[in-house]
């Protein structure tokens, strides 16, 4: 019997693993979670009605709601990676409408509270997939619509102060869930943009930062420079002393850069021994001064290219010009050292 249960458990686990893998390969985290959440609402509705006999809807409306929910779930998974952002809001609006109907028409507090337990889950969903300001607005409207529906509807469950206490506690818990979702999302985004070895910002975080500083520089008519940096003769170091020593050299180099930079400056690791400095409020002459000072304070030699923001530049053009100048400087250094010939 135990062996049979274990076999059944492995079969169920394998089935859901295959389904999850297929959904993620065809779709995205957004489409997969949206579909799963919609199917959860459908299952919850079925359990409430057929199992616990406490559903707030009539028997005639249950098949309509259930069919619509399952059709929406199938459409979401079929859309996959092409699922539009408004699709998730349709689900949230539908859930809020159903909750408002329940709150506005029911006299049984148990039925109301059972259906409102989904509010924190909705809050976490919106917080994860939408912007913080938008999340706070959506959840605020969501809660007020439900509360006002109960107050002005035909239901009588809002008569006693103890009920208001429960509703207020649920509303606060829902807002807390939304804020925790926002903080969790921000934390993961920050962690995903930090290079593990050097603690510098990685390539994923580079373009948004550069684009943001370009907008700020043009808004306030301030200069902006980027400095591309490439280590010289770094491969022989790792070849002779090992990758561990090479990693320690990279981390030490970033620490030396950071110790001599302003708080408004940023350092990025592009990969390997290539880095980029973002210097707001600094023109080309000022950037050259910073570069000369940094070269005198670091232990390992490196080449660099400085580019100042031009009126016609976007982020890619600015970075490309600095990158080309860095390779030109690297070529001149090798030529001067006699490592290559013209």
Tab-separated table of C-alpha atoms in Angstrom:
chain	number	residue	atom	x	y	z
A	1	UNK	CA	0.000	0.000	0.000
A	2	UNK	CA	2.795	2.392	0.927
A	3	UNK	CA	4.655	1.539	-2.282
A	4	UNK	CA	1.474	2.213	-4.272
A	5	UNK	CA	1.020	5.606	-2.621
A	6	UNK	CA	4.641	6.522	-3.297
A	7	UNK	CA	4.272	5.502	-6.934
A	8	UNK	CA	1.119	7.608	-7.235
A	9	UNK	CA	2.908	10.532	-5.601
A	10	UNK	CA	5.803	10.270	-8.060
A	11	UNK	CA	3.354	10.059	-10.974
A	12	UNK	CA	1.484	13.164	-9.866
A	13	UNK	CA	4.734	15.030	-9.215
A	14	UNK	CA	6.079	13.995	-12.628
A	15	UNK	CA	2.851	15.075	-14.345
A	16	UNK	CA	2.904	18.525	-12.787
A	17	UNK	CA	6.633	18.876	-13.502
A	18	UNK	CA	6.020	18.160	-17.182
A	19	UNK	CA	3.062	20.558	-17.302
A	20	UNK	CA	5.034	23.319	-15.581
A	21	UNK	CA	8.007	22.835	-17.898
A	22	UNK	CA	5.794	22.970	-20.985
A	23	UNK	CA	4.023	26.097	-19.727
A	24	UNK	CA	7.277	27.915	-18.959
A	25	UNK	CA	8.875	26.896	-22.256
A	26	UNK	CA	5.875	28.030	-24.286
A	27	UNK	CA	5.028	31.033	-22.154
A	28	UNK	CA	6.532	33.211	-19.482
A	29	UNK	CA	6.323	33.509	-15.724
A	30	UNK	CA	3.574	36.103	-16.185
A	31	UNK	CA	1.361	33.932	-18.395
A	32	UNK	CA	1.979	30.793	-16.331
A	33	UNK	CA	1.160	32.408	-12.979
A	34	UNK	CA	-1.850	34.223	-14.436
A	35	UNK	CA	-3.251	30.962	-15.790
A	36	UNK	CA	-2.547	29.075	-12.582
A	37	UNK	CA	-4.188	31.789	-10.477
A	38	UNK	CA	-7.253	31.782	-12.722
A	39	UNK	CA	-7.520	27.984	-12.523
A	40	UNK	CA	-7.140	28.226	-8.738
A	41	UNK	CA	-10.168	30.523	-8.612
A	42	UNK	CA	-12.126	28.005	-10.689
A	43	UNK	CA	-11.165	25.114	-8.393
A	44	UNK	CA	-11.971	27.223	-5.327
A	45	UNK	CA	-15.400	27.995	-6.737
A	46	UNK	CA	-16.115	24.313	-7.377
A	47	UNK	CA	-14.961	23.268	-3.896
A	48	UNK	CA	-17.008	25.988	-2.214
A	49	UNK	CA	-20.170	25.069	-4.050
A	50	UNK	CA	-20.093	21.284	-4.360
A	51	UNK	CA	-17.993	20.482	-1.311
A	52	UNK	CA	-18.754	23.042	1.388
A	53	UNK	CA	-22.151	24.264	0.141
A	54	UNK	CA	-21.290	27.846	1.043
A	55	UNK	CA	-20.954	29.479	-2.377
A	56	UNK	CA	-22.698	32.840	-2.584
A	57	UNK	CA	-23.903	32.335	-6.183
A	58	UNK	CA	-26.973	30.569	-7.453
A	59	UNK	CA	-26.692	27.139	-9.093
A	60	UNK	CA	-27.551	28.687	-12.467
A	61	UNK	CA	-24.678	31.167	-12.412
A	62	UNK	CA	-22.006	28.670	-11.355
A	63	UNK	CA	-21.632	26.950	-14.788
A	64	UNK	CA	-21.387	30.333	-16.526
A	65	UNK	CA	-18.682	31.635	-14.193
A	66	UNK	CA	-16.788	28.333	-14.242
A	67	UNK	CA	-16.878	28.077	-18.050
A	68	UNK	CA	-15.695	31.662	-18.433
A	69	UNK	CA	-12.855	31.106	-15.961
A	70	UNK	CA	-11.649	27.913	-17.655
A	71	UNK	CA	-11.877	29.509	-21.107
A	72	UNK	CA	-9.867	32.477	-19.864
A	73	UNK	CA	-7.243	30.130	-18.369
A	74	UNK	CA	-6.908	28.204	-21.637
A	75	UNK	CA	-6.595	31.470	-23.598
A	76	UNK	CA	-3.895	32.777	-21.234
A	77	UNK	CA	-1.781	29.644	-21.610
A	78	UNK	CA	-2.330	29.617	-25.375
A	79	UNK	CA	-1.090	33.215	-25.598
A	80	UNK	CA	2.083	32.328	-23.684
A	81	UNK	CA	4.849	34.867	-24.153
A	82	UNK	CA	2.509	37.103	-26.180
A	83	UNK	CA	0.108	37.636	-23.279
A	84	UNK	CA	-0.621	41.365	-22.967
A	85	UNK	CA	-0.336	43.180	-19.602
A	86	UNK	CA	-4.042	44.040	-19.622
A	87	UNK	CA	-4.958	40.331	-19.541
A	88	UNK	CA	-3.920	40.017	-15.896
A	89	UNK	CA	-5.929	43.117	-15.018
A	90	UNK	CA	-9.009	41.507	-16.581
A	91	UNK	CA	-8.646	38.640	-14.120
A	92	UNK	CA	-8.187	41.048	-11.201
A	93	UNK	CA	-11.232	43.074	-12.289
A	94	UNK	CA	-13.336	39.928	-12.654
A	95	UNK	CA	-12.302	38.698	-9.227
A	96	UNK	CA	-13.050	42.116	-7.726
A	97	UNK	CA	-16.471	42.198	-9.411
A	98	UNK	CA	-17.385	38.780	-8.055
A	99	UNK	CA	-16.162	39.763	-4.585
A	100	UNK	CA	-18.173	43.007	-4.725
A	101	UNK	CA	-21.339	41.072	-5.681
A	102	UNK	CA	-20.785	38.661	-2.805
A	103	UNK	CA	-20.153	41.419	-0.291
A	104	UNK	CA	-23.055	43.513	-1.534
A	105	UNK	CA	-25.691	40.791	-1.510
A	106	UNK	CA	-24.807	38.325	1.235
A	107	UNK	CA	-26.075	38.335	4.790
A	108	UNK	CA	-23.901	35.439	5.920
A	109	UNK	CA	-20.579	36.691	7.240
A	110	UNK	CA	-18.947	33.275	6.774
A	111	UNK	CA	-19.573	33.289	3.026
A	112	UNK	CA	-18.207	36.820	2.756
A	113	UNK	CA	-14.993	36.203	4.691
A	114	UNK	CA	-14.291	32.939	2.830
A	115	UNK	CA	-14.454	34.688	-0.541
A	116	UNK	CA	-12.445	37.713	0.622
A	117	UNK	CA	-9.516	35.513	1.666
A	118	UNK	CA	-8.261	35.762	-1.915
A	119	UNK	CA	-7.520	39.499	-1.558
A	120	UNK	CA	-3.925	39.131	-0.252
A	121	UNK	CA	-3.171	36.690	-3.072
A	122	UNK	CA	-4.450	39.212	-5.622
A	123	UNK	CA	-2.312	41.893	-3.968
A	124	UNK	CA	0.848	39.780	-4.269
A	125	UNK	CA	0.074	38.990	-7.907
A	126	UNK	CA	-0.394	42.648	-8.898
A	127	UNK	CA	2.681	43.723	-6.908
A	128	UNK	CA	4.883	41.180	-8.688
A	129	UNK	CA	3.868	41.885	-12.282
A	130	UNK	CA	3.023	45.612	-12.255
A	131	UNK	CA	4.717	48.833	-11.207
A	132	UNK	CA	4.538	49.914	-7.539
A	133	UNK	CA	2.446	53.066	-8.098
A	134	UNK	CA	0.044	51.158	-10.327
A	135	UNK	CA	-0.129	48.334	-7.788
A	136	UNK	CA	-1.089	50.668	-4.929
A	137	UNK	CA	-3.779	52.330	-7.036
A	138	UNK	CA	-5.251	49.023	-8.234
A	139	UNK	CA	-5.332	47.423	-4.785
A	140	UNK	CA	-6.731	50.611	-3.228
A	141	UNK	CA	-9.568	50.752	-5.759
A	142	UNK	CA	-10.095	46.995	-5.414
A	143	UNK	CA	-10.586	47.223	-1.656
A	144	UNK	CA	-12.739	50.356	-1.684
A	145	UNK	CA	-15.069	48.916	-4.325
A	146	UNK	CA	-15.593	45.815	-2.205
A	147	UNK	CA	-16.103	47.743	1.044
A	148	UNK	CA	-18.505	50.256	-0.517
A	149	UNK	CA	-20.429	47.442	-2.175
A	150	UNK	CA	-20.988	45.881	1.217
A	151	UNK	CA	-21.965	49.199	2.790
A	152	UNK	CA	-24.454	50.301	0.122
A	153	UNK	CA	-25.598	46.852	-1.026
A	154	UNK	CA	-28.454	44.738	0.185
A	155	UNK	CA	-26.269	42.614	2.437
A	156	UNK	CA	-26.466	43.135	6.177
A	157	UNK	CA	-23.160	41.763	7.348
A	158	UNK	CA	-21.669	45.248	7.910
A	159	UNK	CA	-24.042	46.004	10.758
A	160	UNK	CA	-21.830	45.243	13.732
A	161	UNK	CA	-18.536	46.880	14.816
A	162	UNK	CA	-16.872	43.478	15.161
A	163	UNK	CA	-17.417	42.867	11.453
A	164	UNK	CA	-15.801	46.187	10.581
A	165	UNK	CA	-12.860	45.128	12.701
A	166	UNK	CA	-12.452	41.954	10.630
A	167	UNK	CA	-12.800	43.825	7.325
A	168	UNK	CA	-10.269	46.454	8.421
A	169	UNK	CA	-7.810	43.766	9.463
A	170	UNK	CA	-8.227	42.011	6.104
A	171	UNK	CA	-7.721	45.302	4.236
A	172	UNK	CA	-4.535	46.074	6.172
A	173	UNK	CA	-3.220	42.561	5.559
A	174	UNK	CA	-3.958	42.980	1.846
A	175	UNK	CA	-2.039	46.263	1.683
A	176	UNK	CA	0.815	44.659	3.627
A	177	UNK	CA	0.876	41.803	1.100
A	178	UNK	CA	1.096	44.325	-1.744
A	179	UNK	CA	3.982	46.209	-0.081
A	180	UNK	CA	5.843	42.972	0.645
A	181	UNK	CA	5.396	41.949	-2.985
A	182	UNK	CA	6.793	45.298	-4.134
A	183	UNK	CA	9.800	45.039	-1.805
A	184	UNK	CA	10.451	41.424	-2.787
A	185	UNK	CA	10.360	42.277	-6.489
A	186	UNK	CA	12.708	45.240	-6.034
A	187	UNK	CA	15.129	43.132	-4.008
A	188	UNK	CA	15.273	40.422	-6.660
A	189	UNK	CA	15.739	43.013	-9.406
A	190	UNK	CA	18.643	44.565	-7.503
A	191	UNK	CA	20.237	41.170	-6.827
A	192	UNK	CA	19.942	40.236	-10.509
A	193	UNK	CA	21.841	43.396	-11.475
A	194	UNK	CA	24.837	42.871	-9.189
A	195	UNK	CA	27.945	40.979	-10.267
A	196	UNK	CA	28.589	38.269	-7.676
A	197	UNK	CA	32.396	38.477	-7.807
A	198	UNK	CA	33.085	42.220	-7.792
A	199	UNK	CA	29.763	43.580	-6.431
A	200	UNK	CA	29.709	46.002	-9.363
A	201	UNK	CA	26.521	46.459	-11.396
A	202	UNK	CA	26.351	43.924	-14.224
A	203	UNK	CA	25.415	44.387	-17.881
A	204	UNK	CA	21.702	43.848	-17.163
A	205	UNK	CA	21.658	46.947	-14.985
A	206	UNK	CA	23.914	49.050	-17.191
A	207	UNK	CA	21.585	50.211	-19.969
A	208	UNK	CA	18.743	51.358	-17.668
A	209	UNK	CA	21.206	53.363	-15.545
A	210	UNK	CA	22.890	54.953	-18.555
A	211	UNK	CA	19.555	55.809	-20.180
A	212	UNK	CA	18.321	57.359	-16.928
A	213	UNK	CA	21.464	59.502	-16.555
A	214	UNK	CA	21.207	60.634	-20.188
A	215	UNK	CA	17.669	61.886	-19.565
A	216	UNK	CA	18.782	63.648	-16.383
A	217	UNK	CA	21.810	65.241	-18.036
A	218	UNK	CA	19.699	66.681	-20.849
A	219	UNK	CA	16.964	67.856	-18.513
A	220	UNK	CA	19.380	69.854	-16.357
A	221	UNK	CA	21.876	70.710	-19.164
A	222	UNK	CA	24.723	68.907	-17.394
A	223	UNK	CA	27.655	66.975	-18.904
A	224	UNK	CA	27.866	63.205	-18.722
A	225	UNK	CA	30.803	60.905	-19.416
A	226	UNK	CA	31.328	57.177	-19.600
A	227	UNK	CA	34.713	55.449	-19.329
A	228	UNK	CA	35.248	51.998	-20.799
A	229	UNK	CA	38.025	50.044	-19.073
A	230	UNK	CA	39.797	46.872	-20.183
A	231	UNK	CA	42.538	45.161	-18.203
A	232	UNK	CA	45.925	44.795	-19.886
A	233	UNK	CA	47.646	41.403	-19.958
A	234	UNK	CA	45.015	39.863	-17.725
A	235	UNK	CA	44.961	36.466	-19.459
A	236	UNK	CA	48.618	35.668	-18.617
A	237	UNK	CA	47.854	36.337	-14.936
A	238	UNK	CA	45.113	33.709	-14.841
A	239	UNK	CA	47.231	31.388	-16.985
A	240	UNK	CA	50.220	31.481	-14.646
A	241	UNK	CA	48.588	31.990	-11.237
A	242	UNK	CA	45.151	30.487	-11.712
A	243	UNK	CA	41.594	31.762	-11.934
A	244	UNK	CA	41.306	32.309	-8.195
A	245	UNK	CA	44.106	34.874	-8.274
A	246	UNK	CA	42.530	36.450	-11.358
A	247	UNK	CA	39.192	36.744	-9.564
A	248	UNK	CA	40.830	38.341	-6.566
A	249	UNK	CA	42.603	40.796	-8.879
A	250	UNK	CA	39.303	41.828	-10.481
A	251	UNK	CA	37.599	42.287	-7.112
A	252	UNK	CA	40.559	44.310	-5.828
A	253	UNK	CA	40.526	46.487	-8.944
A	254	UNK	CA	36.853	47.346	-8.445
A	255	UNK	CA	37.463	48.122	-4.762
A	256	UNK	CA	40.246	50.518	-5.748
A	257	UNK	CA	37.997	52.202	-8.303
A	258	UNK	CA	35.158	52.531	-5.822
A	259	UNK	CA	37.386	54.022	-3.111
A	260	UNK	CA	38.312	56.929	-5.398
A	261	UNK	CA	34.899	57.584	-6.936
A	262	UNK	CA	32.102	59.909	-5.880
A	263	UNK	CA	28.820	58.568	-4.509
A	264	UNK	CA	27.055	59.765	-7.659
A	265	UNK	CA	29.394	57.713	-9.893
A	266	UNK	CA	28.679	54.103	-10.818
A	267	UNK	CA	30.865	51.187	-11.834
A	268	UNK	CA	29.718	48.293	-14.029
A	269	UNK	CA	31.285	44.974	-14.927
A	270	UNK	CA	30.599	44.128	-18.561
A	271	UNK	CA	32.271	40.730	-18.455
A	272	UNK	CA	35.758	39.294	-18.028
A	273	UNK	CA	38.195	42.128	-17.318
A	274	UNK	CA	36.063	44.880	-18.900
A	275	UNK	CA	34.381	47.565	-16.818
A	276	UNK	CA	32.574	50.836	-17.335
A	277	UNK	CA	32.436	53.979	-15.213
A	278	UNK	CA	29.417	56.287	-15.371
A	279	UNK	CA	30.315	59.838	-14.347
A	280	UNK	CA	27.335	62.247	-14.084
A	281	UNK	CA	28.116	65.982	-14.080
A	282	UNK	CA	31.595	65.372	-15.532
A	283	UNK	CA	32.903	66.574	-18.900
A	284	UNK	CA	35.636	64.928	-20.965
A	285	UNK	CA	38.445	66.928	-19.331
A	286	UNK	CA	37.197	66.027	-15.862
A	287	UNK	CA	36.873	62.370	-16.833
A	288	UNK	CA	40.467	62.326	-18.120
A	289	UNK	CA	41.616	63.745	-14.778
A	290	UNK	CA	39.728	61.015	-12.909
A	291	UNK	CA	41.192	58.349	-15.195
A	292	UNK	CA	44.759	59.581	-14.665
A	293	UNK	CA	44.249	59.551	-10.903
A	294	UNK	CA	42.770	56.047	-10.935
A	295	UNK	CA	45.611	54.694	-13.055
A	296	UNK	CA	48.066	55.959	-10.476
A	297	UNK	CA	46.151	54.305	-7.621
A	298	UNK	CA	45.583	50.822	-9.066
A	299	UNK	CA	48.048	47.940	-9.111
A	300	UNK	CA	47.211	46.340	-12.444
A	301	UNK	CA	47.531	48.278	-15.746
A	302	UNK	CA	44.445	48.911	-17.857
A	303	UNK	CA	43.380	50.738	-20.993
A	304	UNK	CA	40.401	53.042	-21.240
A	305	UNK	CA	38.241	55.104	-23.555
A	306	UNK	CA	36.377	58.271	-22.547
A	307	UNK	CA	33.229	59.502	-24.295
A	308	UNK	CA	31.165	62.579	-23.428
A	309	UNK	CA	27.453	62.784	-24.180
A	310	UNK	CA	26.579	64.533	-27.443
A	311	UNK	CA	23.185	65.977	-28.425
A	312	UNK	CA	22.540	63.201	-30.951
A	313	UNK	CA	23.660	60.345	-28.662
A	314	UNK	CA	21.556	57.579	-27.239
A	315	UNK	CA	22.916	55.029	-24.748
A	316	UNK	CA	24.175	52.635	-27.404
A	317	UNK	CA	25.979	55.347	-29.390
A	318	UNK	CA	27.649	56.769	-26.278
A	319	UNK	CA	28.842	53.365	-25.067
A	320	UNK	CA	29.985	52.310	-28.533
A	321	UNK	CA	32.171	55.391	-28.917
A	322	UNK	CA	33.780	54.849	-25.509
A	323	UNK	CA	34.322	51.171	-26.313
A	324	UNK	CA	36.086	51.964	-29.588
A	325	UNK	CA	38.344	54.481	-27.880
A	326	UNK	CA	39.219	51.907	-25.236
A	327	UNK	CA	40.372	49.465	-27.913
A	328	UNK	CA	42.326	52.260	-29.620
A	329	UNK	CA	44.091	52.984	-26.332
A	330	UNK	CA	44.824	49.289	-25.824
A	331	UNK	CA	46.339	49.136	-29.324
A	332	UNK	CA	48.540	52.181	-28.663
A	333	UNK	CA	49.777	50.696	-25.381
A	334	UNK	CA	50.732	47.416	-27.014
A	335	UNK	CA	52.387	49.277	-29.865
A	336	UNK	CA	54.376	51.411	-27.407
A	337	UNK	CA	55.463	48.331	-25.440
A	338	UNK	CA	56.637	46.647	-28.608
A	339	UNK	CA	54.177	43.788	-28.248
A	340	UNK	CA	52.812	44.414	-31.732
A	341	UNK	CA	54.010	46.198	-34.845
A	342	UNK	CA	52.151	48.612	-37.089
